[in-house]
CSV table of C-alpha atoms in Angstrom, one decimal:
chain,number,residue,atom,x,y,z
M,1,UNK,CA,155.4,134.8,185.2
M,2,UNK,CA,157.3,133.0,182.4
M,3,UNK,CA,155.1,131.0,179.9
M,4,UNK,CA,156.1,127.6,178.6
M,5,UNK,CA,157.5,128.9,175.3
M,6,UNK,CA,159.8,131.4,177.1
M,7,UNK,CA,161.1,128.8,179.5
M,8,UNK,CA,161.9,126.5,176.6
M,9,UNK,CA,163.7,129.3,174.7
M,10,UNK,CA,165.6,130.3,177.8
M,11,UNK,CA,166.9,126.8,178.4
M,12,UNK,CA,167.9,126.2,174.8
M,13,UNK,CA,171.3,126.7,173.3
M,14,UNK,CA,172.2,129.0,170.4
M,15,UNK,CA,172.1,126.1,167.9
M,16,UNK,CA,168.9,125.6,166.0
M,17,UNK,CA,169.2,121.8,166.0
M,18,UNK,CA,169.2,121.9,169.8
M,19,UNK,CA,166.3,124.3,169.8
M,20,UNK,CA,164.4,121.9,167.6
M,21,UNK,CA,165.2,118.9,169.8
M,22,UNK,CA,164.1,120.8,172.8
M,23,UNK,CA,160.8,121.7,171.2
M,24,UNK,CA,160.3,118.0,170.2
M,25,UNK,CA,160.9,117.0,173.8
M,26,UNK,CA,158.2,119.3,174.9
M,27,UNK,CA,155.7,118.1,172.3
M,28,UNK,CA,153.0,115.8,173.8
M,29,UNK,CA,153.5,112.2,172.8
M,30,UNK,CA,150.2,111.9,170.9
M,31,UNK,CA,151.4,114.6,168.4
M,32,UNK,CA,154.8,113.0,167.7
M,33,UNK,CA,153.6,111.0,164.6
M,34,UNK,CA,152.2,114.2,163.0
M,35,UNK,CA,155.3,116.2,163.9
M,36,UNK,CA,157.5,113.4,162.3
M,37,UNK,CA,155.5,113.6,159.1
M,38,UNK,CA,155.8,117.4,159.0
M,39,UNK,CA,159.6,117.2,159.5
M,40,UNK,CA,159.9,114.4,156.8
M,41,UNK,CA,157.8,116.4,154.3
M,42,UNK,CA,159.8,119.5,155.0
M,43,UNK,CA,163.1,117.7,154.4
M,44,UNK,CA,161.9,116.1,151.2
M,45,UNK,CA,160.7,119.4,149.9
M,46,UNK,CA,164.0,121.2,150.6
M,47,UNK,CA,165.9,118.3,149.1
M,48,UNK,CA,163.8,118.3,146.0
M,49,UNK,CA,164.1,122.0,145.6
M,50,UNK,CA,167.9,121.9,145.9
M,51,UNK,CA,168.0,119.1,143.4
M,52,UNK,CA,165.8,120.9,140.9
M,53,UNK,CA,167.8,124.1,141.2
M,54,UNK,CA,171.1,122.2,140.7
M,55,UNK,CA,169.7,120.4,137.6
M,56,UNK,CA,168.4,123.7,136.2
M,57,UNK,CA,171.8,125.3,136.7
M,58,UNK,CA,173.5,122.4,135.1
M,59,UNK,CA,171.2,122.6,132.1
M,60,UNK,CA,171.7,126.4,131.7
M,61,UNK,CA,175.5,125.9,132.0
M,62,UNK,CA,175.4,123.1,129.4
M,63,UNK,CA,173.5,125.4,127.0
M,64,UNK,CA,175.7,128.4,127.6
M,65,UNK,CA,179.0,126.6,127.5
M,66,UNK,CA,178.4,124.3,124.6
M,67,UNK,CA,180.6,124.6,121.5
M,68,UNK,CA,179.1,125.3,118.1
M,69,UNK,CA,178.9,121.6,117.1
M,70,UNK,CA,176.9,120.7,120.3
M,71,UNK,CA,174.6,123.6,119.7
M,72,UNK,CA,173.9,122.5,116.1
M,73,UNK,CA,173.4,118.9,117.3
M,74,UNK,CA,170.9,120.2,119.9
M,75,UNK,CA,169.0,122.2,117.3
M,76,UNK,CA,168.9,119.1,115.0
M,77,UNK,CA,167.6,116.9,117.8
M,78,UNK,CA,165.0,119.4,118.8
M,79,UNK,CA,163.9,119.7,115.1
M,80,UNK,CA,163.7,115.8,114.9
M,81,UNK,CA,161.7,115.7,118.1
M,82,UNK,CA,159.1,118.2,116.8
M,83,UNK,CA,158.9,116.4,113.5
M,84,UNK,CA,158.3,113.1,115.3
M,85,UNK,CA,155.5,114.7,117.3
M,86,UNK,CA,153.9,116.0,114.1
M,87,UNK,CA,154.1,112.5,112.6
M,88,UNK,CA,152.4,111.1,115.7
M,89,UNK,CA,149.7,113.8,115.5
M,90,UNK,CA,149.2,113.1,111.8
M,91,UNK,CA,149.0,109.3,112.4
M,92,UNK,CA,146.6,109.8,115.2
M,93,UNK,CA,144.4,112.1,113.1
M,94,UNK,CA,144.4,109.6,110.2
M,95,UNK,CA,143.5,106.8,112.7
M,96,UNK,CA,140.6,108.9,114.1
M,97,UNK,CA,139.4,109.8,110.6
M,98,UNK,CA,139.5,106.1,109.6
M,99,UNK,CA,137.6,105.1,112.8
M,100,UNK,CA,135.0,107.8,112.1
M,101,UNK,CA,134.6,106.6,108.5
M,102,UNK,CA,134.2,103.0,109.7
M,103,UNK,CA,131.5,104.0,112.2
M,104,UNK,CA,129.6,105.9,109.5
M,105,UNK,CA,129.9,103.1,107.0
M,106,UNK,CA,128.6,100.6,109.6
M,107,UNK,CA,125.4,102.5,109.9
M,108,UNK,CA,122.5,101.2,107.8
M,109,UNK,CA,121.6,103.2,104.8
M,110,UNK,CA,124.6,105.5,104.9
M,111,UNK,CA,127.3,105.4,102.3
M,112,UNK,CA,130.2,107.8,101.5
């Protein structure tokens, strides 16, 4: 006796797309929305992975194939970025200290 899966496989062609379509045809109608969601999520996942890998390869190639001037520019830009982060941190810390001082001064009977 051949079970349902074996009969589907026996009828299907060698092409995976046809196998997938045949499996979809044998899926009960009430499960089609979930199956559609699974297929869409799978496609999006694969597409995003391919895009991420391609972007990563492009970035590595850009770094490896840059001339000396581009490399120096990149170092300078990274240094500026870190300095701007430090300035933001310093400003935020000063702001927090000022706010703390104002809270303390607003309390009755406390002076600094």
